[in-house]
């Protein structure tokens, strides 16, 4: 006669349970695209975006939450930025060569010796005055495209250069102004949220300055300026900041 099936858990051909096989089948098609990449489904991205948005609004200095928010909500903005870079000679070279702005790639002593007002000298001065380091920029994890992961990495690593070009410190007022500029430039929802909700923590006096002077200037500069990701900053250290501002179309700070 025919053997009756056992009531115990069915096993696969290699001795694994059906649940184990189904779980592995569900992960088929997912792969790590770059070091540190964590594949996530659209639902997982939505949950990560909601949670990181709440935490980032509660504490804007939670850079880890700001980073997660940028990655999980940048599905439309990042391809647009990548295309802008591909269609620009300098931006295309950046995408091909993949430069990184890290302490290990910066010759800090040489930059400190550059003339006053040069991009390299003013960038190092910004890092020293505000006690920040380019090495604190988190690597991407949740962007499911290797090239787009580099685009958001590049955006993070030139963020301090945006402060330098715009002449803005790293306090809350300065960060909000830079976020308004970056929101116009990049279209990243993370920047839009920071620009919209960051002012809630400012005093009434700073809000007045922000609304009447700084935000209008940041918006005009963002609209007037060419894409800031298309600048090979590592090859522009000797260029005066004023000259680079004029080249990009950034209006003089108020």
mmCIF file of C-alpha atoms in Angstrom:
data_model
loop_
_atom_site.group_PDB
_atom_site.id
_atom_site.type_symbol
_atom_site.label_atom_id
_atom_site.label_comp_id
_atom_site.label_asym_id
_atom_site.label_seq_id
_atom_site.Cartn_x
_atom_site.Cartn_y
_atom_site.Cartn_z
ATOM 1 C CA UNK A 1 0.000 0.000 0.000
ATOM 2 C CA UNK A 2 0.955 3.728 -0.236
ATOM 3 C CA UNK A 3 2.673 5.328 2.690
ATOM 4 C CA UNK A 4 0.575 7.921 4.543
ATOM 5 C CA UNK A 5 2.092 11.372 5.053
ATOM 6 C CA UNK A 6 3.524 12.079 8.466
ATOM 7 C CA UNK A 7 1.822 14.617 10.740
ATOM 8 C CA UNK A 8 5.220 16.052 11.634
ATOM 9 C CA UNK A 9 6.517 19.202 9.823
ATOM 10 C CA UNK A 10 7.139 18.413 6.132
ATOM 11 C CA UNK A 11 10.801 18.476 5.165
ATOM 12 C CA UNK A 12 12.333 19.551 1.891
ATOM 13 C CA UNK A 13 14.604 17.448 -0.211
ATOM 14 C CA UNK A 14 17.652 18.659 1.718
ATOM 15 C CA UNK A 15 16.020 18.187 5.111
ATOM 16 C CA UNK A 16 14.869 21.808 5.600
ATOM 17 C CA UNK A 17 11.318 22.735 6.576
ATOM 18 C CA UNK A 18 8.905 24.354 4.124
ATOM 19 C CA UNK A 19 8.925 27.601 6.121
ATOM 20 C CA UNK A 20 12.701 27.822 5.807
ATOM 21 C CA UNK A 21 12.516 27.218 2.068
ATOM 22 C CA UNK A 22 9.738 29.819 1.637
ATOM 23 C CA UNK A 23 11.759 32.393 3.584
ATOM 24 C CA UNK A 24 14.781 31.827 1.376
ATOM 25 C CA UNK A 25 12.614 32.016 -1.751
ATOM 26 C CA UNK A 26 11.214 35.343 -0.498
ATOM 27 C CA UNK A 27 14.735 36.726 -0.263
ATOM 28 C CA UNK A 28 15.616 35.643 -3.809
ATOM 29 C CA UNK A 29 16.347 38.651 -5.965
ATOM 30 C CA UNK A 30 17.662 40.658 -3.009
ATOM 31 C CA UNK A 31 21.392 41.144 -2.949
ATOM 32 C CA UNK A 32 23.904 43.420 -1.275
ATOM 33 C CA UNK A 33 24.752 46.010 -3.930
ATOM 34 C CA UNK A 34 27.621 47.697 -2.054
ATOM 35 C CA UNK A 35 29.341 47.317 1.330
ATOM 36 C CA UNK A 36 26.849 48.011 4.118
ATOM 37 C CA UNK A 37 23.787 47.840 1.852
ATOM 38 C CA UNK A 38 20.633 46.547 3.573
ATOM 39 C CA UNK A 39 17.939 45.441 1.076
ATOM 40 C CA UNK A 40 14.465 46.630 2.122
ATOM 41 C CA UNK A 41 10.978 46.330 0.707
ATOM 42 C CA UNK A 42 8.784 49.390 -0.045
ATOM 43 C CA UNK A 43 6.847 48.751 3.172
ATOM 44 C CA UNK A 44 10.036 48.571 5.214
ATOM 45 C CA UNK A 45 11.250 51.803 3.622
ATOM 46 C CA UNK A 46 7.955 53.498 4.498
ATOM 47 C CA UNK A 47 8.219 52.393 8.123
ATOM 48 C CA UNK A 48 11.854 53.501 8.316
ATOM 49 C CA UNK A 49 10.947 56.850 6.759
ATOM 50 C CA UNK A 50 8.105 57.464 9.232
ATOM 51 C CA UNK A 51 10.159 56.502 12.266
ATOM 52 C CA UNK A 52 13.253 58.450 11.226
ATOM 53 C CA UNK A 53 11.144 61.526 10.378
ATOM 54 C CA UNK A 54 9.648 61.577 13.881
ATOM 55 C CA UNK A 55 13.049 61.191 15.522
ATOM 56 C CA UNK A 56 14.721 63.749 13.248
ATOM 57 C CA UNK A 57 12.022 66.326 13.983
ATOM 58 C CA UNK A 58 12.308 65.623 17.710
ATOM 59 C CA UNK A 59 16.107 65.942 17.626
ATOM 60 C CA UNK A 60 17.498 67.548 14.430
ATOM 61 C CA UNK A 61 21.041 66.663 15.537
ATOM 62 C CA UNK A 62 20.295 62.922 15.233
ATOM 63 C CA UNK A 63 22.359 62.639 12.073
ATOM 64 C CA UNK A 64 21.734 58.910 11.868
ATOM 65 C CA UNK A 65 17.973 59.468 11.658
ATOM 66 C CA UNK A 66 18.402 62.311 9.170
ATOM 67 C CA UNK A 67 20.520 59.975 7.025
ATOM 68 C CA UNK A 68 17.914 57.191 7.090
ATOM 69 C CA UNK A 69 15.180 59.685 6.199
ATOM 70 C CA UNK A 70 17.186 60.936 3.220
ATOM 71 C CA UNK A 71 17.772 57.444 1.872
ATOM 72 C CA UNK A 72 14.240 56.112 2.298
ATOM 73 C CA UNK A 73 12.490 59.147 0.786
ATOM 74 C CA UNK A 74 14.908 60.058 -2.021
ATOM 75 C CA UNK A 75 13.613 57.603 -4.629
ATOM 76 C CA UNK A 76 12.598 60.413 -7.029
ATOM 77 C CA UNK A 77 15.151 63.102 -6.199
ATOM 78 C CA UNK A 78 18.272 60.920 -6.351
ATOM 79 C CA UNK A 79 17.774 59.732 -9.969
ATOM 80 C CA UNK A 80 17.155 63.350 -10.964
ATOM 81 C CA UNK A 81 20.414 64.434 -9.307
ATOM 82 C CA UNK A 82 22.269 61.546 -10.927
ATOM 83 C CA UNK A 83 20.964 62.586 -14.348
ATOM 84 C CA UNK A 84 22.071 66.180 -13.778
ATOM 85 C CA UNK A 85 25.550 64.905 -12.988
ATOM 86 C CA UNK A 86 25.638 62.622 -16.020
ATOM 87 C CA UNK A 87 24.695 65.515 -18.306
ATOM 88 C CA UNK A 88 27.452 67.800 -17.013
ATOM 89 C CA UNK A 89 31.148 67.275 -17.907
ATOM 90 C CA UNK A 90 32.454 67.832 -14.383
ATOM 91 C CA UNK A 91 29.568 65.971 -12.768
ATOM 92 C CA UNK A 92 30.092 63.034 -15.138
ATOM 93 C CA UNK A 93 33.768 62.828 -14.150
ATOM 94 C CA UNK A 94 32.752 62.755 -10.501
ATOM 95 C CA UNK A 95 30.387 59.839 -11.149
ATOM 96 C CA UNK A 96 33.137 57.990 -13.015
ATOM 97 C CA UNK A 97 35.989 58.615 -10.572
ATOM 98 C CA UNK A 98 33.957 58.489 -7.333
ATOM 99 C CA UNK A 99 36.100 60.868 -5.206
ATOM 100 C CA UNK A 100 35.562 60.861 -1.452
ATOM 101 C CA UNK A 101 35.958 63.749 0.987
ATOM 102 C CA UNK A 102 37.455 62.178 4.101
ATOM 103 C CA UNK A 103 40.274 63.094 6.459
ATOM 104 C CA UNK A 104 42.244 60.298 4.823
ATOM 105 C CA UNK A 105 41.883 61.964 1.399
ATOM 106 C CA UNK A 106 42.441 65.564 2.556
ATOM 107 C CA UNK A 107 45.895 67.104 2.841
ATOM 108 C CA UNK A 108 44.869 69.321 5.748
ATOM 109 C CA UNK A 109 48.314 70.885 6.146
ATOM 110 C CA UNK A 110 48.364 71.953 2.498
ATOM 111 C CA UNK A 111 44.829 73.345 2.706
ATOM 112 C CA UNK A 112 45.759 75.323 5.824
ATOM 113 C CA UNK A 113 48.630 76.865 3.880
ATOM 114 C CA UNK A 114 46.465 78.092 1.009
ATOM 115 C CA UNK A 115 45.719 81.837 0.702
ATOM 116 C CA UNK A 116 43.006 83.435 2.806
ATOM 117 C CA UNK A 117 39.676 83.306 1.040
ATOM 118 C CA UNK A 118 40.496 80.207 -1.011
ATOM 119 C CA UNK A 119 37.995 77.339 -0.909
ATOM 120 C CA UNK A 120 40.429 74.913 0.723
ATOM 121 C CA UNK A 121 41.531 77.355 3.428
ATOM 122 C CA UNK A 122 37.985 78.446 4.247
ATOM 123 C CA UNK A 123 36.746 74.831 4.290
ATOM 124 C CA UNK A 124 39.403 73.788 6.812
ATOM 125 C CA UNK A 125 38.652 76.918 8.858
ATOM 126 C CA UNK A 126 34.968 75.931 8.891
ATOM 127 C CA UNK A 127 35.820 72.428 10.130
ATOM 128 C CA UNK A 128 38.074 73.830 12.870
ATOM 129 C CA UNK A 129 35.741 76.606 14.019
ATOM 130 C CA UNK A 130 32.708 74.325 14.217
ATOM 131 C CA UNK A 131 34.600 71.252 15.455
ATOM 132 C CA UNK A 132 33.181 68.995 12.739
ATOM 133 C CA UNK A 133 34.765 66.292 10.610
ATOM 134 C CA UNK A 134 33.865 64.902 7.175
ATOM 135 C CA UNK A 135 34.348 61.431 8.646
ATOM 136 C CA UNK A 136 31.094 61.751 10.606
ATOM 137 C CA UNK A 137 29.026 61.392 7.422
ATOM 138 C CA UNK A 138 27.262 58.030 7.546
ATOM 139 C CA UNK A 139 27.634 55.632 4.612
ATOM 140 C CA UNK A 140 24.392 54.787 2.771
ATOM 141 C CA UNK A 141 22.520 51.600 3.670
ATOM 142 C CA UNK A 142 18.996 51.655 2.253
ATOM 143 C CA UNK A 143 19.482 52.964 -1.313
ATOM 144 C CA UNK A 144 18.844 50.046 -3.677
ATOM 145 C CA UNK A 145 21.109 51.267 -6.460
ATOM 146 C CA UNK A 146 24.887 51.414 -6.220
ATOM 147 C CA UNK A 147 25.263 54.580 -8.310
ATOM 148 C CA UNK A 148 22.486 56.411 -6.444
ATOM 149 C CA UNK A 149 24.112 55.369 -3.168
ATOM 150 C CA UNK A 150 27.224 57.234 -4.258
ATOM 151 C CA UNK A 151 25.136 60.287 -5.213
ATOM 152 C CA UNK A 152 23.692 60.591 -1.701
ATOM 153 C CA UNK A 153 27.129 59.893 -0.205
ATOM 154 C CA UNK A 154 28.542 62.732 -2.294
ATOM 155 C CA UNK A 155 25.709 65.015 -1.200
ATOM 156 C CA UNK A 156 26.529 64.290 2.448
ATOM 157 C CA UNK A 157 30.244 64.864 2.012
ATOM 158 C CA UNK A 158 29.815 68.249 0.285
ATOM 159 C CA UNK A 159 27.288 69.450 2.892
ATOM 160 C CA UNK A 160 30.018 71.205 4.883
ATOM 161 C CA UNK A 161 31.194 72.834 1.665
ATOM 162 C CA UNK A 162 27.678 74.235 1.284
ATOM 163 C CA UNK A 163 28.081 75.828 4.718
ATOM 164 C CA UNK A 164 31.424 77.235 3.552
ATOM 165 C CA UNK A 165 30.057 78.649 0.299
ATOM 166 C CA UNK A 166 26.954 80.071 1.971
ATOM 167 C CA UNK A 167 28.892 81.422 4.960
ATOM 168 C CA UNK A 168 26.587 79.680 7.437
ATOM 169 C CA UNK A 169 27.596 78.195 10.824
ATOM 170 C CA UNK A 170 26.390 74.831 12.166
ATOM 171 C CA UNK A 171 23.932 76.255 14.714
ATOM 172 C CA UNK A 172 20.213 75.714 14.163
ATOM 173 C CA UNK A 173 19.769 78.983 12.252
ATOM 174 C CA UNK A 174 22.647 78.159 9.905
ATOM 175 C CA UNK A 175 21.436 74.603 9.354
ATOM 176 C CA UNK A 176 17.922 75.784 8.466
ATOM 177 C CA UNK A 177 19.292 78.260 5.918
ATOM 178 C CA UNK A 178 21.471 75.593 4.312
ATOM 179 C CA UNK A 179 18.500 73.199 4.239
ATOM 180 C CA UNK A 180 16.415 75.788 2.359
ATOM 181 C CA UNK A 181 19.212 76.114 -0.209
ATOM 182 C CA UNK A 182 19.640 72.334 -0.474
ATOM 183 C CA UNK A 183 15.889 71.751 -0.720
ATOM 184 C CA UNK A 184 15.757 73.990 -3.800
ATOM 185 C CA UNK A 185 18.920 72.456 -5.236
ATOM 186 C CA UNK A 186 18.268 68.754 -4.636
ATOM 187 C CA UNK A 187 14.525 68.282 -4.143
ATOM 188 C CA UNK A 188 15.276 65.756 -1.381
ATOM 189 C CA UNK A 189 12.225 65.441 0.934
ATOM 190 C CA UNK A 190 14.594 65.303 3.898
ATOM 191 C CA UNK A 191 15.846 68.804 3.062
ATOM 192 C CA UNK A 192 12.307 70.072 2.546
ATOM 193 C CA UNK A 193 11.247 68.761 5.971
ATOM 194 C CA UNK A 194 14.301 70.283 7.628
ATOM 195 C CA UNK A 195 13.639 73.639 5.984
ATOM 196 C CA UNK A 196 9.954 73.596 6.931
ATOM 197 C CA UNK A 197 10.128 72.342 10.524
ATOM 198 C CA UNK A 198 13.603 73.439 11.625
ATOM 199 C CA UNK A 199 12.494 77.033 12.367
ATOM 200 C CA UNK A 200 10.166 75.739 15.123
ATOM 201 C CA UNK A 201 13.163 75.683 17.478
ATOM 202 C CA UNK A 202 14.277 79.249 16.776
ATOM 203 C CA UNK A 203 13.596 82.326 18.893
ATOM 204 C CA UNK A 204 11.219 85.002 17.620
ATOM 205 C CA UNK A 205 14.132 87.340 16.842
ATOM 206 C CA UNK A 206 15.919 84.695 14.770
ATOM 207 C CA UNK A 207 12.660 83.766 13.063
ATOM 208 C CA UNK A 208 12.249 87.367 11.946
ATOM 209 C CA UNK A 209 15.781 87.461 10.487
ATOM 210 C CA UNK A 210 15.208 84.069 8.868
ATOM 211 C CA UNK A 211 11.908 85.060 7.260
ATOM 212 C CA UNK A 212 12.867 88.540 6.102
ATOM 213 C CA UNK A 213 16.489 88.065 5.025
ATOM 214 C CA UNK A 214 17.959 84.584 5.079
ATOM 215 C CA UNK A 215 15.231 82.385 3.561
ATOM 216 C CA UNK A 216 14.530 84.733 0.606
ATOM 217 C CA UNK A 217 18.290 84.867 -0.076
ATOM 218 C CA UNK A 218 18.671 81.065 0.222
ATOM 219 C CA UNK A 219 15.734 80.466 -2.150
ATOM 220 C CA UNK A 220 17.010 82.973 -4.720
ATOM 221 C CA UNK A 221 20.501 81.476 -4.533
ATOM 222 C CA UNK A 222 19.172 77.927 -4.829
ATOM 223 C CA UNK A 223 17.115 78.803 -7.900
ATOM 224 C CA UNK A 224 19.868 80.904 -9.472
ATOM 225 C CA UNK A 225 22.722 78.474 -8.820
ATOM 226 C CA UNK A 226 23.794 75.608 -11.043
ATOM 227 C CA UNK A 227 23.835 72.117 -9.498
ATOM 228 C CA UNK A 228 26.327 72.102 -6.637
ATOM 229 C CA UNK A 229 27.005 68.372 -7.101
ATOM 230 C CA UNK A 230 28.598 69.140 -10.455
ATOM 231 C CA UNK A 231 31.629 70.765 -8.849
ATOM 232 C CA UNK A 232 34.807 68.704 -8.424
ATOM 233 C CA UNK A 233 35.676 70.477 -5.175
ATOM 234 C CA UNK A 234 38.855 68.478 -4.663
ATOM 235 C CA UNK A 235 40.277 70.175 -7.774
ATOM 236 C CA UNK A 236 39.037 73.634 -6.770
ATOM 237 C CA UNK A 237 40.763 74.101 -3.399
ATOM 238 C CA UNK A 238 42.879 77.003 -4.671
ATOM 239 C CA UNK A 239 39.906 78.842 -6.185
ATOM 240 C CA UNK A 240 38.668 81.834 -4.181
ATOM 241 C CA UNK A 241 35.296 81.277 -2.527
ATOM 242 C CA UNK A 242 33.983 84.514 -4.034
ATOM 243 C CA UNK A 243 34.967 83.313 -7.509
ATOM 244 C CA UNK A 244 33.254 79.933 -7.041
ATOM 245 C CA UNK A 245 30.113 81.621 -5.718
ATOM 246 C CA UNK A 246 29.990 83.837 -8.783
ATOM 247 C CA UNK A 247 30.607 80.860 -11.092
ATOM 248 C CA UNK A 248 27.787 78.856 -9.533
ATOM 249 C CA UNK A 249 25.403 81.788 -9.247
ATOM 250 C CA UNK A 250 25.220 81.911 -5.432
ATOM 251 C CA UNK A 251 24.350 85.433 -4.327
ATOM 252 C CA UNK A 252 26.605 87.102 -1.715
ATOM 253 C CA UNK A 253 25.437 86.253 1.835
ATOM 254 C CA UNK A 254 23.355 89.001 3.505
#
